[in-house]
């Protein structure tokens, strides 16, 4: 039996000049129109993004922050203003209120009485303006200069003009017992005065 015999079980030898037939895909490669075996990577239809399977690493999500001065998330505690920042902010506000007193000092020499009225009205006008700014934005000129803000403890929003006025009145509690309430933020966990605790307010860093 020769190699080229018709009875040769291995078939006829191929002519090297004849083009070879394309090989059919072997084991592990699915035929066209057949279902892919289990474990074989699936191909998504055209235009549909591939979906991540079970156990595929998910993209990390950013943790929610506390939200001050925006809406709170309580993911982390707020950055409370320290006693030094609060003291310097109050000092700046006091110096601003002292500006109209220049007219009063001048009037002491002139003794006209008119400049004293202007100075008194100036003090009242600046005090009211600061109260409105603190209630609406949480900042007076002193707080803005020191980068701190007065907000509600519950949601981190400004107190409002009415509650800011109540807090001003509640400061008399800080003056009791040898002004202990004014010093309380130095060691308090939330850096609150007695007036802050009564009004549920805190002073935080705004930057």
Short mmCIF file of C-alpha atoms in Angstrom, two decimals:
data_model
loop_
_atom_site.label_atom_id
_atom_site.label_comp_id
_atom_site.label_asym_id
_atom_site.label_seq_id
_atom_site.Cartn_x
_atom_site.Cartn_y
_atom_site.Cartn_z
CA UNK A 1 0.00 0.00 0.00
CA UNK A 2 1.56 3.24 -1.19
CA UNK A 3 1.22 6.66 0.39
CA UNK A 4 -0.83 7.84 -2.59
CA UNK A 5 -3.08 4.84 -2.72
CA UNK A 6 -6.83 5.40 -2.55
CA UNK A 7 -6.91 2.99 0.35
CA UNK A 8 -4.50 5.14 2.28
CA UNK A 9 -6.38 6.01 5.51
CA UNK A 10 -4.50 9.28 5.75
CA UNK A 11 -5.92 10.54 2.45
CA UNK A 12 -4.21 11.90 -0.59
CA UNK A 13 -1.13 14.03 -0.19
CA UNK A 14 -1.80 17.66 -0.68
CA UNK A 15 -0.30 19.55 -3.51
CA UNK A 16 1.86 22.35 -2.14
CA UNK A 17 0.55 24.61 -4.93
CA UNK A 18 -3.07 24.15 -3.96
CA UNK A 19 -4.46 26.60 -1.41
CA UNK A 20 -5.11 25.03 1.94
CA UNK A 21 -8.60 24.98 3.32
CA UNK A 22 -9.14 27.13 6.42
CA UNK A 23 -9.01 25.09 9.55
CA UNK A 24 -12.14 24.69 11.55
CA UNK A 25 -11.99 25.94 15.12
CA UNK A 26 -10.99 23.24 17.53
CA UNK A 27 -12.04 22.29 20.98
CA UNK A 28 -12.78 25.26 23.24
CA UNK A 29 -13.69 27.59 20.37
CA UNK A 30 -17.44 27.78 19.78
CA UNK A 31 -18.78 27.44 16.28
CA UNK A 32 -20.68 30.25 14.67
CA UNK A 33 -24.25 30.25 15.94
CA UNK A 34 -23.45 27.91 18.83
CA UNK A 35 -23.71 28.86 22.49
CA UNK A 36 -20.41 29.63 24.16
CA UNK A 37 -19.44 27.16 26.88
CA UNK A 38 -19.45 28.01 30.55
CA UNK A 39 -16.42 30.01 31.57
CA UNK A 40 -15.75 31.35 28.09
CA UNK A 41 -15.61 35.17 28.04
CA UNK A 42 -18.94 36.48 26.82
CA UNK A 43 -19.15 39.19 24.21
CA UNK A 44 -21.66 42.00 24.76
CA UNK A 45 -23.90 43.05 21.85
CA UNK A 46 -22.70 45.99 19.82
CA UNK A 47 -23.48 49.31 21.50
CA UNK A 48 -24.09 47.78 24.95
CA UNK A 49 -21.31 48.41 27.51
CA UNK A 50 -20.04 45.29 29.28
CA UNK A 51 -21.28 44.74 32.79
CA UNK A 52 -19.04 43.84 35.66
CA UNK A 53 -19.63 40.35 36.99
CA UNK A 54 -19.85 39.12 40.50
CA UNK A 55 -16.62 39.55 42.37
CA UNK A 56 -15.26 42.16 39.96
CA UNK A 57 -13.53 44.96 41.90
CA UNK A 58 -15.80 47.96 42.16
CA UNK A 59 -14.60 51.54 41.85
CA UNK A 60 -14.05 53.09 45.30
CA UNK A 61 -16.57 55.69 46.35
CA UNK A 62 -15.58 58.90 48.05
CA UNK A 63 -16.64 59.05 51.70
CA UNK A 64 -19.29 61.57 52.59
CA UNK A 65 -18.01 64.54 54.53
CA UNK A 66 -19.65 66.42 57.34
CA UNK A 67 -21.08 68.93 54.92
CA UNK A 68 -20.31 72.22 56.63
CA UNK A 69 -21.04 74.84 55.47
CA UNK A 70 -23.23 72.84 53.06
CA UNK A 71 -25.72 70.15 53.91
CA UNK A 72 -24.32 67.87 56.63
CA UNK A 73 -23.28 64.30 56.03
CA UNK A 74 -21.93 63.55 59.50
CA UNK A 75 -19.32 61.32 57.94
CA UNK A 76 -16.68 63.14 59.96
CA UNK A 77 -16.82 65.73 62.77
CA UNK A 78 -16.70 69.43 61.82
CA UNK A 79 -13.58 71.50 62.30
CA UNK A 80 -14.41 73.60 65.35
CA UNK A 81 -12.90 77.05 65.76
CA UNK A 82 -10.51 77.20 68.69
CA UNK A 83 -10.66 79.71 71.53
CA UNK A 84 -7.98 81.94 70.04
CA UNK A 85 -9.85 82.33 66.76
CA UNK A 86 -13.08 83.15 68.56
CA UNK A 87 -11.36 85.69 70.80
CA UNK A 88 -9.62 87.47 67.93
CA UNK A 89 -12.85 87.57 65.93
CA UNK A 90 -14.68 89.19 68.84
CA UNK A 91 -11.80 91.63 69.27
CA UNK A 92 -12.01 92.72 65.63
CA UNK A 93 -15.77 93.26 65.96
CA UNK A 94 -15.17 95.37 69.07
CA UNK A 95 -12.63 97.53 67.26
CA UNK A 96 -15.09 98.11 64.41
CA UNK A 97 -17.75 99.18 66.91
CA UNK A 98 -15.25 101.63 68.43
CA UNK A 99 -14.89 103.59 65.18
CA UNK A 100 -18.01 105.76 65.72
CA UNK A 101 -16.71 106.70 69.15
CA UNK A 102 -14.23 108.96 67.38
CA UNK A 103 -17.10 111.40 66.93
CA UNK A 104 -17.88 111.18 70.63
CA UNK A 105 -14.27 111.94 71.56
CA UNK A 106 -14.24 114.92 69.23
CA UNK A 107 -17.51 116.13 70.70
CA UNK A 108 -16.03 116.09 74.19
CA UNK A 109 -13.76 118.94 73.11
CA UNK A 110 -16.26 120.73 70.89
CA UNK A 111 -19.17 120.24 73.31
CA UNK A 112 -21.74 120.52 70.55
CA UNK A 113 -23.68 117.35 71.34
CA UNK A 114 -24.35 116.79 67.65
CA UNK A 115 -21.27 114.63 67.09
CA UNK A 116 -22.13 112.49 70.09
CA UNK A 117 -25.53 111.74 68.55
CA UNK A 118 -23.85 110.76 65.28
CA UNK A 119 -21.41 108.54 67.14
CA UNK A 120 -24.18 106.82 69.12
CA UNK A 121 -26.27 106.19 66.01
CA UNK A 122 -23.17 104.84 64.27
CA UNK A 123 -22.59 102.29 67.04
CA UNK A 124 -26.22 101.15 66.91
CA UNK A 125 -26.22 100.93 63.12
CA UNK A 126 -23.02 98.86 62.97
CA UNK A 127 -24.24 96.54 65.75
CA UNK A 128 -27.53 95.89 63.91
CA UNK A 129 -25.73 95.33 60.62
CA UNK A 130 -23.34 92.81 62.23
CA UNK A 131 -26.29 90.99 63.83
CA UNK A 132 -28.03 90.66 60.47
CA UNK A 133 -24.86 89.42 58.77
CA UNK A 134 -24.19 86.90 61.53
CA UNK A 135 -27.76 85.57 61.36
CA UNK A 136 -27.87 85.28 57.56
CA UNK A 137 -24.31 84.24 56.71
CA UNK A 138 -22.88 83.15 60.07
CA UNK A 139 -20.10 85.74 59.84
CA UNK A 140 -19.43 89.18 61.21
CA UNK A 141 -16.45 91.20 60.03
CA UNK A 142 -14.31 89.66 62.75
CA UNK A 143 -15.42 86.09 62.04
CA UNK A 144 -14.86 86.59 58.32
CA UNK A 145 -11.37 87.95 58.93
CA UNK A 146 -10.48 84.91 61.08
CA UNK A 147 -12.11 82.40 58.71
CA UNK A 148 -14.75 81.12 61.13
CA UNK A 149 -18.54 80.83 60.96
CA UNK A 150 -21.46 80.57 63.39
CA UNK A 151 -23.92 77.79 62.43
CA UNK A 152 -26.60 75.53 63.87
CA UNK A 153 -25.27 72.33 65.36
CA UNK A 154 -28.08 70.26 63.84
CA UNK A 155 -27.59 71.01 60.14
CA UNK A 156 -24.67 73.44 59.75
CA UNK A 157 -26.80 76.30 58.44
CA UNK A 158 -26.80 79.93 59.70
CA UNK A 159 -28.88 80.59 62.80
CA UNK A 160 -31.13 83.25 61.32
CA UNK A 161 -31.40 86.82 62.57
CA UNK A 162 -33.89 85.99 65.33
CA UNK A 163 -31.85 83.17 66.88
CA UNK A 164 -28.65 85.17 66.48
CA UNK A 165 -30.28 87.92 68.56
CA UNK A 166 -31.32 85.38 71.21
CA UNK A 167 -27.73 84.13 71.32
CA UNK A 168 -26.49 87.66 71.92
CA UNK A 169 -28.82 87.96 74.90
CA UNK A 170 -27.80 84.50 76.15
CA UNK A 171 -24.20 85.70 76.40
CA UNK A 172 -25.07 87.05 79.86
CA UNK A 173 -24.72 83.43 80.99
CA UNK A 174 -21.10 83.52 79.86
CA UNK A 175 -20.44 86.52 82.10
CA UNK A 176 -21.70 84.74 85.22
CA UNK A 177 -19.25 83.03 87.56
CA UNK A 178 -16.30 85.29 86.73
CA UNK A 179 -16.79 85.13 82.93
CA UNK A 180 -16.25 81.37 82.95
CA UNK A 181 -18.54 80.87 79.94
CA UNK A 182 -16.31 82.97 77.70
CA UNK A 183 -13.35 80.71 78.57
CA UNK A 184 -15.31 77.47 78.24
CA UNK A 185 -14.46 76.91 74.51
CA UNK A 186 -10.79 76.53 75.47
CA UNK A 187 -11.41 73.00 76.81
CA UNK A 188 -14.93 72.11 75.66
CA UNK A 189 -15.18 69.21 73.19
CA UNK A 190 -17.30 71.26 70.77
CA UNK A 191 -15.65 74.60 71.60
CA UNK A 192 -18.98 76.03 72.81
CA UNK A 193 -19.75 78.83 75.23
CA UNK A 194 -22.74 78.58 77.55
CA UNK A 195 -24.74 80.67 75.08
CA UNK A 196 -23.84 78.22 72.30
CA UNK A 197 -25.08 75.28 74.36
CA UNK A 198 -28.37 77.02 75.12
CA UNK A 199 -28.93 77.98 71.46
CA UNK A 200 -27.50 74.72 70.01
CA UNK A 201 -24.95 76.63 67.95
CA UNK A 202 -21.30 76.00 67.14
CA UNK A 203 -18.51 78.05 65.60
CA UNK A 204 -16.57 76.23 62.86
CA UNK A 205 -13.76 76.99 60.47
CA UNK A 206 -15.06 78.10 57.11
CA UNK A 207 -11.88 77.38 55.12
#
